[in-house]
Amino acid sequence: MKIILLYGGQSAEHDISVISAHNIAQQIMYNYYDVQPIFIRRDGVWIKGAPLTEAPSTSGELILEAAEIAQWSQKADTASTGIVIQPGSIYEEDTIVFPALHGPNGEDGTIQGFLEVLNMPYVGAGVTASAAGMDKTISKYIFSQVGIPQVPFEAFDRQAWLNSKDELINKCEGSLLYPMFVKPANMGSSVGISKVENVEELANAVELALKYDFRIVVEQGINADEVEVAILGNADAHVSVVGKLVKEQSFYDYDNKYLNNSVSMQIPAELPEAVAEKIQEYALLAYRAIDGRGLSRCDFFVTANNDIYINEINTMPGFTPYSMYPVLWQGTGLGTRDLVEELIQLGLRHFEAKKALTADRF
């Protein structure tokens, strides 16, 4: 069977995607699969590289360039070459796609919808879960409906900000306390997120967030630990142990998380057993509420009084060697190679189940 490893993309999380793809490529069982790398450049061009017969030694080998460009590129000595293709040409029988894409145009249902149209099996969540999980506003409304506690928040869009900036600032200050966190509704990995302590910082943070999305979420900041749970499975999903971010500062931005790698983790988290079990229960509830499939990582806040608040759910979490998702499963007893294989099998099983469901309609 062939695996198409799809990575890169047009989102601000492009670089994380490449690192995730490299880590996944290290874990694939090459004696069972042919692996086809397909790199999506930042400008949206798809490049098909040579099939992988073994794991690439560096993530740089996965940054593909079109052959005609590589001839004169200054990066020609480090970049692999490939050919430009049309996205629809990836279709092949006996092939599953592993979309190691994070953020918009990858984790938000767009790629998933494209693969549904091609009628190809793929790893991870479907269109509904991907779109709902990516959009912080929509997911908050869903979590509210199923009774998962959340911190207070306000949500609005770009047009409302342009029309009623002062009114929205007053609304935020009237219902929330500083510090607040301002977030683009559709972005991950702390991209475009700001912690604000006053009205001037609030206005500037909204302007920053609007550079990444048309919609904004402003959340009440609280003094709490950040904990995370990994989820694996389709209808019979399982949860990992709970892990905690061990923080030396109150807020970690993109650079801290992915470039400096300055975030350490406590696995399992030192929590009362009943609290850890409740977090796992909420994680599964959130997963099922958005129609999760394959994998997700669910993030929570836990206060000193052991109050629990859901933060977000990520349907294609980072898969770098130091990302919480694979590390949580390692702490639960499932190695990353077996984890990757299980994700592939989950994608195939769902595809076969969907075919069986629709077989009698035609």
GROMACS .gro file of C-alpha atoms in nm:
model
  362
    1MET     CA    1   0.000   0.000   0.000
    2LYS     CA    2   0.109   0.357  -0.062
    3ILE     CA    3   0.105   0.641   0.191
    4ILE     CA    4   0.092   0.995   0.058
    5LEU     CA    5   0.260   1.216   0.314
    6LEU     CA    6   0.109   1.562   0.263
    7TYR     CA    7   0.277   1.852   0.441
    8GLY     CA    8   0.386   2.216   0.429
    9GLY     CA    9   0.083   2.426   0.343
   10GLN     CA   10  -0.008   2.791   0.330
   11SER     CA   11  -0.074   2.856   0.697
   12ALA     CA   12   0.152   3.024   0.951
   13GLU     CA   13   0.223   2.672   1.082
   14HIS     CA   14   0.401   2.567   0.762
   15ASP     CA   15   0.734   2.504   0.934
   16ILE     CA   16   0.575   2.296   1.211
   17SER     CA   17   0.406   2.084   0.945
   18VAL     CA   18   0.741   2.004   0.782
   19ILE     CA   19   0.889   1.898   1.118
   20SER     CA   20   0.579   1.690   1.195
   21ALA     CA   21   0.603   1.519   0.854
   22HIS     CA   22   0.969   1.441   0.914
   23ASN     CA   23   0.891   1.282   1.250
   24ILE     CA   24   0.607   1.079   1.098
   25ALA     CA   25   0.837   0.969   0.816
   26GLN     CA   26   1.082   0.837   1.078
   27GLN     CA   27   0.813   0.606   1.218
   28ILE     CA   28   0.656   0.456   0.905
   29MET     CA   29   0.723   0.086   0.844
   30TYR     CA   30   0.888   0.102   0.503
   31ASN     CA   31   0.884  -0.275   0.459
   32TYR     CA   32   0.502  -0.252   0.440
   33TYR     CA   33   0.442   0.081   0.265
   34ASP     CA   34   0.556   0.289  -0.027
   35VAL     CA   35   0.578   0.650   0.087
   36GLN     CA   36   0.511   0.939  -0.151
   37PRO     CA   37   0.604   1.286  -0.020
   38ILE     CA   38   0.399   1.578  -0.149
   39PHE     CA   39   0.505   1.923  -0.034
   40ILE     CA   40   0.269   2.221  -0.046
   41ARG     CA   41   0.469   2.541  -0.079
   42ARG     CA   42   0.370   2.858   0.103
   43ASP     CA   43   0.229   2.992  -0.225
   44GLY     CA   44   0.002   2.687  -0.260
   45VAL     CA   45   0.200   2.503  -0.529
   46TRP     CA   46   0.204   2.125  -0.485
   47ILE     CA   47   0.534   1.947  -0.549
   48LYS     CA   48   0.566   1.570  -0.577
   49GLY     CA   49   0.902   1.433  -0.474
   50ALA     CA   50   1.071   1.100  -0.531
   51PRO     CA   51   0.922   0.809  -0.333
   52LEU     CA   52   1.085   0.750   0.003
   53THR     CA   53   1.243   0.409   0.056
   54GLU     CA   54   1.375   0.501   0.398
   55ALA     CA   55   1.331   0.774   0.653
   56PRO     CA   56   1.484   1.109   0.552
   57SER     CA   57   1.771   1.208   0.777
   58THR     CA   58   1.666   1.574   0.812
   59SER     CA   59   1.346   1.771   0.774
   60GLY     CA   60   1.525   1.983   0.514
   61GLU     CA   61   1.513   1.689   0.274
   62LEU     CA   62   1.134   1.724   0.270
   63ILE     CA   63   1.142   2.087   0.153
   64LEU     CA   64   1.099   2.012  -0.213
   65GLU     CA   65   1.167   2.244  -0.503
   66ALA     CA   66   1.048   2.213  -0.860
   67ALA     CA   67   1.327   2.078  -1.080
   68GLU     CA   68   1.343   2.385  -1.302
   69ILE     CA   69   1.376   2.611  -0.996
   70ALA     CA   70   1.635   2.398  -0.820
   71GLN     CA   71   1.878   2.439  -1.110
   72TRP     CA   72   1.940   2.800  -1.020
   73SER     CA   73   1.825   2.818  -0.659
   74GLN     CA   74   2.084   2.898  -0.397
   75LYS     CA   75   1.922   2.623  -0.191
   76ALA     CA   76   1.980   2.363  -0.462
   77ASP     CA   77   2.251   2.192  -0.259
   78THR     CA   78   2.017   2.132   0.037
   79ALA     CA   79   1.670   2.108  -0.114
   80SER     CA   80   1.532   1.799  -0.279
   81THR     CA   81   1.373   1.829  -0.619
   82GLY     CA   82   1.034   1.726  -0.748
   83ILE     CA   83   0.772   1.808  -1.007
   84VAL     CA   84   0.481   2.051  -0.985
   85ILE     CA   85   0.147   1.870  -0.990
   86GLN     CA   86  -0.221   1.951  -0.984
   87PRO     CA   87  -0.375   1.850  -0.649
   88GLY     CA   88  -0.630   1.618  -0.808
   89SER     CA   89  -0.356   1.410  -0.966
   90ILE     CA   90  -0.265   1.254  -0.631
   91TYR     CA   91  -0.549   1.005  -0.666
   92GLU     CA   92  -0.436   0.643  -0.670
   93GLU     CA   93  -0.594   0.313  -0.576
   94ASP     CA   94  -0.467   0.137  -0.262
   95THR     CA   95  -0.341   0.467  -0.123
   96ILE     CA   96  -0.404   0.650   0.204
   97VAL     CA   97  -0.320   1.015   0.264
   98PHE     CA   98  -0.151   1.127   0.586
   99PRO     CA   99  -0.219   1.504   0.594
  100ALA     CA  100   0.044   1.632   0.837
  101LEU     CA  101  -0.093   1.984   0.793
  102HIS     CA  102  -0.164   2.228   1.072
  103GLY     CA  103  -0.380   2.540   1.076
  104PRO     CA  104  -0.593   2.691   0.799
  105ASN     CA  105  -0.596   2.513   0.461
  106GLY     CA  106  -0.498   2.190   0.629
  107GLU     CA  107  -0.658   2.132   0.966
  108ASP     CA  108  -0.980   2.323   0.906
  109GLY     CA  109  -1.173   2.081   0.683
  110THR     CA  110  -1.056   2.214   0.347
  111ILE     CA  111  -0.806   1.935   0.272
  112GLN     CA  112  -1.043   1.683   0.428
  113GLY     CA  113  -1.323   1.793   0.195
  114PHE     CA  114  -1.087   1.769  -0.103
  115LEU     CA  115  -0.993   1.412  -0.007
  116GLU     CA  116  -1.360   1.322   0.039
  117VAL     CA  117  -1.429   1.444  -0.316
  118LEU     CA  118  -1.140   1.231  -0.442
  119ASN     CA  119  -1.284   0.940  -0.242
  120MET     CA  120  -0.950   0.861  -0.083
  121PRO     CA  121  -0.893   0.730   0.270
  122TYR     CA  122  -0.700   0.964   0.496
  123VAL     CA  123  -0.570   0.989   0.850
  124GLY     CA  124  -0.755   1.201   1.101
  125ALA     CA  125  -1.077   1.390   1.148
  126GLY     CA  126  -1.337   1.452   0.880
  127VAL     CA  127  -1.473   1.780   0.749
  128THR     CA  128  -1.711   1.858   1.036
  129ALA     CA  129  -1.471   1.789   1.321
  130SER     CA  130  -1.181   1.962   1.146
  131ALA     CA  131  -1.379   2.279   1.079
  132ALA     CA  132  -1.537   2.289   1.426
  133GLY     CA  133  -1.212   2.212   1.607
  134MET     CA  134  -1.019   2.476   1.413
  135ASP     CA  135  -1.272   2.753   1.477
  136LYS     CA  136  -1.244   2.859   1.841
  137THR     CA  137  -1.577   3.042   1.829
  138ILE     CA  138  -1.772   2.747   1.690
  139SER     CA  139  -1.605   2.496   1.922
  140LYS     CA  140  -1.683   2.712   2.225
  141TYR     CA  141  -2.051   2.712   2.133
  142ILE     CA  142  -2.043   2.334   2.090
  143PHE     CA  143  -1.866   2.277   2.423
  144SER     CA  144  -2.122   2.500   2.591
  145GLN     CA  145  -2.405   2.287   2.452
  146VAL     CA  146  -2.263   1.965   2.599
  147GLY     CA  147  -2.185   2.122   2.935
  148ILE     CA  148  -1.807   2.143   2.938
  149PRO     CA  149  -1.693   2.437   3.157
  150GLN     CA  150  -1.508   2.723   2.985
  151VAL     CA  151  -1.360   3.055   3.089
  152PRO     CA  152  -1.575   3.362   3.005
  153PHE     CA  153  -1.518   3.498   2.655
  154GLU     CA  154  -1.634   3.747   2.394
  155ALA     CA  155  -1.633   3.678   2.020
  156PHE     CA  156  -1.666   3.918   1.727
  157ASP     CA  157  -1.558   3.963   1.367
  158ARG     CA  158  -1.352   4.213   1.170
  159GLN     CA  159  -1.653   4.412   1.048
  160ALA     CA  160  -1.789   4.454   1.399
  161TRP     CA  161  -1.446   4.579   1.509
  162LEU     CA  162  -1.430   4.830   1.224
  163ASN     CA  163  -1.784   4.953   1.296
  164SER     CA  164  -1.784   4.957   1.677
  165LYS     CA  165  -1.429   4.940   1.813
  166ASP     CA  166  -1.499   5.141   2.129
  167GLU     CA  167  -1.821   4.953   2.197
  168LEU     CA  168  -1.647   4.616   2.171
  169ILE     CA  169  -1.364   4.727   2.397
  170ASN     CA  170  -1.620   4.843   2.654
  171LYS     CA  171  -1.802   4.511   2.622
  172CYS     CA  172  -1.482   4.315   2.683
  173GLU     CA  173  -1.387   4.531   2.980
  174GLY     CA  174  -1.741   4.506   3.114
  175SER     CA  175  -1.758   4.126   3.113
  176LEU     CA  176  -1.393   4.019   3.144
  177LEU     CA  177  -1.107   4.107   3.376
  178TYR     CA  178  -0.746   4.168   3.287
  179PRO     CA  179  -0.535   3.986   3.195
  180MET     CA  180  -0.719   3.876   2.881
  181PHE     CA  181  -0.606   3.661   2.592
  182VAL     CA  182  -0.685   3.772   2.238
  183LYS     CA  183  -0.688   3.498   1.974
  184PRO     CA  184  -0.765   3.459   1.605
  185ALA     CA  185  -1.061   3.223   1.583
  186ASN     CA  186  -0.888   3.002   1.325
  187MET     CA  187  -0.523   2.960   1.410
  188GLY     CA  188  -0.308   2.731   1.622
  189SER     CA  189   0.033   2.701   1.785
  190SER     CA  190  -0.014   3.036   1.963
  191VAL     CA  191   0.016   3.222   1.631
  192GLY     CA  192  -0.140   3.568   1.660
  193ILE     CA  193  -0.228   3.523   2.029
  194SER     CA  194  -0.153   3.796   2.281
  195LYS     CA  195  -0.183   3.833   2.655
  196VAL     CA  196  -0.304   4.187   2.741
  197GLU     CA  197  -0.305   4.383   3.067
  198ASN     CA  198  -0.475   4.709   2.967
  199VAL     CA  199  -0.699   4.873   2.711
  200GLU     CA  200  -0.416   4.989   2.483
  201GLU     CA  201  -0.270   4.639   2.467
  202LEU     CA  202  -0.620   4.501   2.405
  203ALA     CA  203  -0.673   4.720   2.099
  204ASN     CA  204  -0.327   4.639   1.961
  205ALA     CA  205  -0.377   4.266   2.020
  206VAL     CA  206  -0.706   4.267   1.829
  207GLU     CA  207  -0.536   4.441   1.537
  208LEU     CA  208  -0.263   4.174   1.543
  209ALA     CA  209  -0.511   3.887   1.558
  210LEU     CA  210  -0.708   4.032   1.267
  211LYS     CA  211  -0.398   3.989   1.051
  212TYR     CA  212  -0.452   3.613   1.081
  213ASP     CA  213  -0.829   3.574   1.072
  214PHE     CA  214  -1.157   3.757   1.020
  215ARG     CA  215  -1.292   3.654   1.360
  216ILE     CA  216  -1.161   3.711   1.711
  217VAL     CA  217  -1.202   3.551   2.053
  218VAL     CA  218  -1.116   3.743   2.370
  219GLU     CA  219  -1.089   3.519   2.677
  220GLN     CA  220  -1.072   3.580   3.047
  221GLY     CA  221  -0.723   3.505   3.174
  222ILE     CA  222  -0.704   3.286   3.483
  223ASN     CA  223  -0.431   3.164   3.713
  224ALA     CA  224  -0.418   2.797   3.626
  225ASP     CA  225  -0.203   2.511   3.505
  226GLU     CA  226  -0.232   2.403   3.143
  227VAL     CA  227  -0.291   2.031   3.096
  228GLU     CA  228  -0.345   1.823   2.784
  229VAL     CA  229  -0.491   1.487   2.688
  230ALA     CA  230  -0.430   1.289   2.369
  231ILE     CA  231  -0.720   1.105   2.206
  232LEU     CA  232  -0.691   0.812   1.965
  233GLY     CA  233  -0.965   0.620   1.788
  234ASN     CA  234  -1.285   0.642   1.590
  235ALA     CA  235  -1.610   0.549   1.764
  236ASP     CA  236  -1.411   0.355   2.025
  237ALA     CA  237  -1.174   0.639   2.115
  238HIS     CA  238  -0.925   0.613   2.399
  239VAL     CA  239  -0.748   0.879   2.603
  240SER     CA  240  -0.390   0.909   2.720
  241VAL     CA  241  -0.269   1.003   3.064
  242VAL     CA  242  -0.297   1.373   3.144
  243GLY     CA  243   0.015   1.581   3.086
  244LYS     CA  244   0.098   1.924   3.228
  245LEU     CA  245   0.304   2.206   3.080
  246VAL     CA  246   0.571   2.305   3.331
  247LYS     CA  247   0.599   2.679   3.282
  248GLU     CA  248   0.853   2.934   3.391
  249GLN     CA  249   0.638   3.215   3.254
  250SER     CA  250   0.263   3.266   3.224
  251PHE     CA  251   0.236   3.266   2.844
  252TYR     CA  252   0.435   3.086   2.576
  253ASP     CA  253   0.422   3.219   2.222
  254TYR     CA  254   0.508   3.044   1.894
  255ASP     CA  255   0.884   3.094   1.933
  256ASN     CA  256   0.887   2.949   2.286
  257LYS     CA  257   0.690   2.644   2.181
  258TYR     CA  258   0.849   2.554   1.849
  259LEU     CA  259   1.172   2.740   1.785
  260ASN     CA  260   1.329   2.763   2.130
  261ASN     CA  261   1.162   2.443   2.257
  262SER     CA  262   1.155   2.597   2.605
  263VAL     CA  263   0.840   2.423   2.727
  264SER     CA  264   0.886   2.114   2.943
  265MET     CA  265   0.618   1.860   3.026
  266GLN     CA  266   0.518   1.661   3.333
  267ILE     CA  267   0.376   1.324   3.228
  268PRO     CA  268   0.166   1.210   3.398
  269ALA     CA  269   0.052   1.535   3.554
  270GLU     CA  270   0.058   1.551   3.933
  271LEU     CA  271  -0.317   1.580   3.987
  272PRO     CA  272  -0.569   1.412   4.214
  273GLU     CA  273  -0.695   1.096   4.046
  274ALA     CA  274  -1.054   1.221   4.036
  275VAL     CA  275  -0.946   1.545   3.864
  276ALA     CA  276  -0.741   1.359   3.602
  277GLU     CA  277  -1.034   1.127   3.532
  278LYS     CA  278  -1.271   1.422   3.494
  279ILE     CA  279  -1.033   1.586   3.245
  280GLN     CA  280  -1.021   1.263   3.043
  281GLU     CA  281  -1.401   1.242   3.055
  282TYR     CA  282  -1.436   1.599   2.926
  283ALA     CA  283  -1.180   1.529   2.652
  284LEU     CA  284  -1.382   1.236   2.520
  285LEU     CA  285  -1.703   1.438   2.547
  286ALA     CA  286  -1.549   1.721   2.342
  287TYR     CA  287  -1.413   1.471   2.087
  288ARG     CA  288  -1.752   1.312   2.035
  289ALA     CA  289  -1.933   1.646   2.033
  290ILE     CA  290  -1.739   1.766   1.728
  291ASP     CA  291  -1.754   1.419   1.565
  292GLY     CA  292  -1.384   1.351   1.616
  293ARG     CA  293  -1.204   1.071   1.438
  294GLY     CA  294  -0.852   0.935   1.432
  295LEU     CA  295  -0.672   1.170   1.666
  296SER     CA  296  -0.700   1.492   1.863
  297ARG     CA  297  -0.535   1.669   2.152
  298CYS     CA  298  -0.761   1.839   2.404
  299ASP     CA  299  -0.626   2.123   2.621
  300PHE     CA  300  -0.757   2.235   2.959
  301PHE     CA  301  -0.692   2.478   3.243
  302VAL     CA  302  -0.687   2.351   3.603
  303THR     CA  303  -0.693   2.604   3.887
  304ALA     CA  304  -0.546   2.568   4.236
  305ASN     CA  305  -0.897   2.471   4.351
  306ASN     CA  306  -0.904   2.197   4.085
  307ASP     CA  307  -1.165   2.374   3.876
  308ILE     CA  308  -1.143   2.249   3.516
  309TYR     CA  309  -1.200   2.458   3.202
  310ILE     CA  310  -1.160   2.340   2.846
  311ASN     CA  311  -0.933   2.556   2.631
  312GLU     CA  312  -0.948   2.397   2.285
  313ILE     CA  313  -0.933   2.078   2.082
  314ASN     CA  314  -0.679   2.023   1.804
  315THR     CA  315  -0.777   1.770   1.539
  316MET     CA  316  -0.431   1.748   1.379
  317PRO     CA  317  -0.197   1.832   1.666
  318GLY     CA  318   0.172   1.885   1.622
  319PHE     CA  319   0.363   1.562   1.559
  320THR     CA  320   0.718   1.683   1.614
  321PRO     CA  321   0.946   1.474   1.839
  322TYR     CA  322   0.869   1.708   2.129
  323SER     CA  323   0.500   1.768   2.056
  324MET     CA  324   0.261   1.683   2.336
  325TYR     CA  325   0.048   1.441   2.132
  326PRO     CA  326   0.307   1.168   2.060
  327VAL     CA  327   0.484   1.231   2.390
  328LEU     CA  328   0.159   1.178   2.584
  329TRP     CA  329   0.110   0.843   2.415
  330GLN     CA  330   0.468   0.747   2.492
  331GLY     CA  331   0.389   0.825   2.857
  332THR     CA  332   0.081   0.604   2.832
  333GLY     CA  333   0.279   0.312   2.691
  334LEU     CA  334   0.222   0.345   2.316
  335GLY     CA  335   0.537   0.408   2.114
  336THR     CA  336   0.533   0.655   1.826
  337ARG     CA  337   0.589   0.390   1.557
  338ASP     CA  338   0.288   0.193   1.678
  339LEU     CA  339   0.092   0.516   1.713
  340VAL     CA  340   0.155   0.611   1.349
  341GLU     CA  341   0.056   0.262   1.234
  342GLU     CA  342  -0.266   0.275   1.439
  343LEU     CA  343  -0.356   0.612   1.287
  344ILE     CA  344  -0.311   0.467   0.938
  345GLN     CA  345  -0.531   0.169   1.026
  346LEU     CA  346  -0.798   0.394   1.179
  347GLY     CA  347  -0.815   0.592   0.856
  348LEU     CA  348  -0.848   0.274   0.650
  349ARG     CA  349  -1.113   0.126   0.880
  350HIS     CA  350  -1.326   0.439   0.862
  351PHE     CA  351  -1.300   0.445   0.483
  352GLU     CA  352  -1.413   0.081   0.460
  353ALA     CA  353  -1.696   0.144   0.709
  354LYS     CA  354  -1.814   0.442   0.506
  355LYS     CA  355  -1.812   0.233   0.187
  356ALA     CA  356  -2.019  -0.036   0.359
  357LEU     CA  357  -2.264   0.225   0.485
  358THR     CA  358  -2.330   0.362   0.139
  359ALA     CA  359  -2.300   0.037  -0.060
  360ASP     CA  360  -2.673  -0.036  -0.063
  361ARG     CA  361  -2.766   0.311  -0.189
  362PHE     CA  362  -2.635   0.258  -0.541
   0.00000   0.00000   0.00000
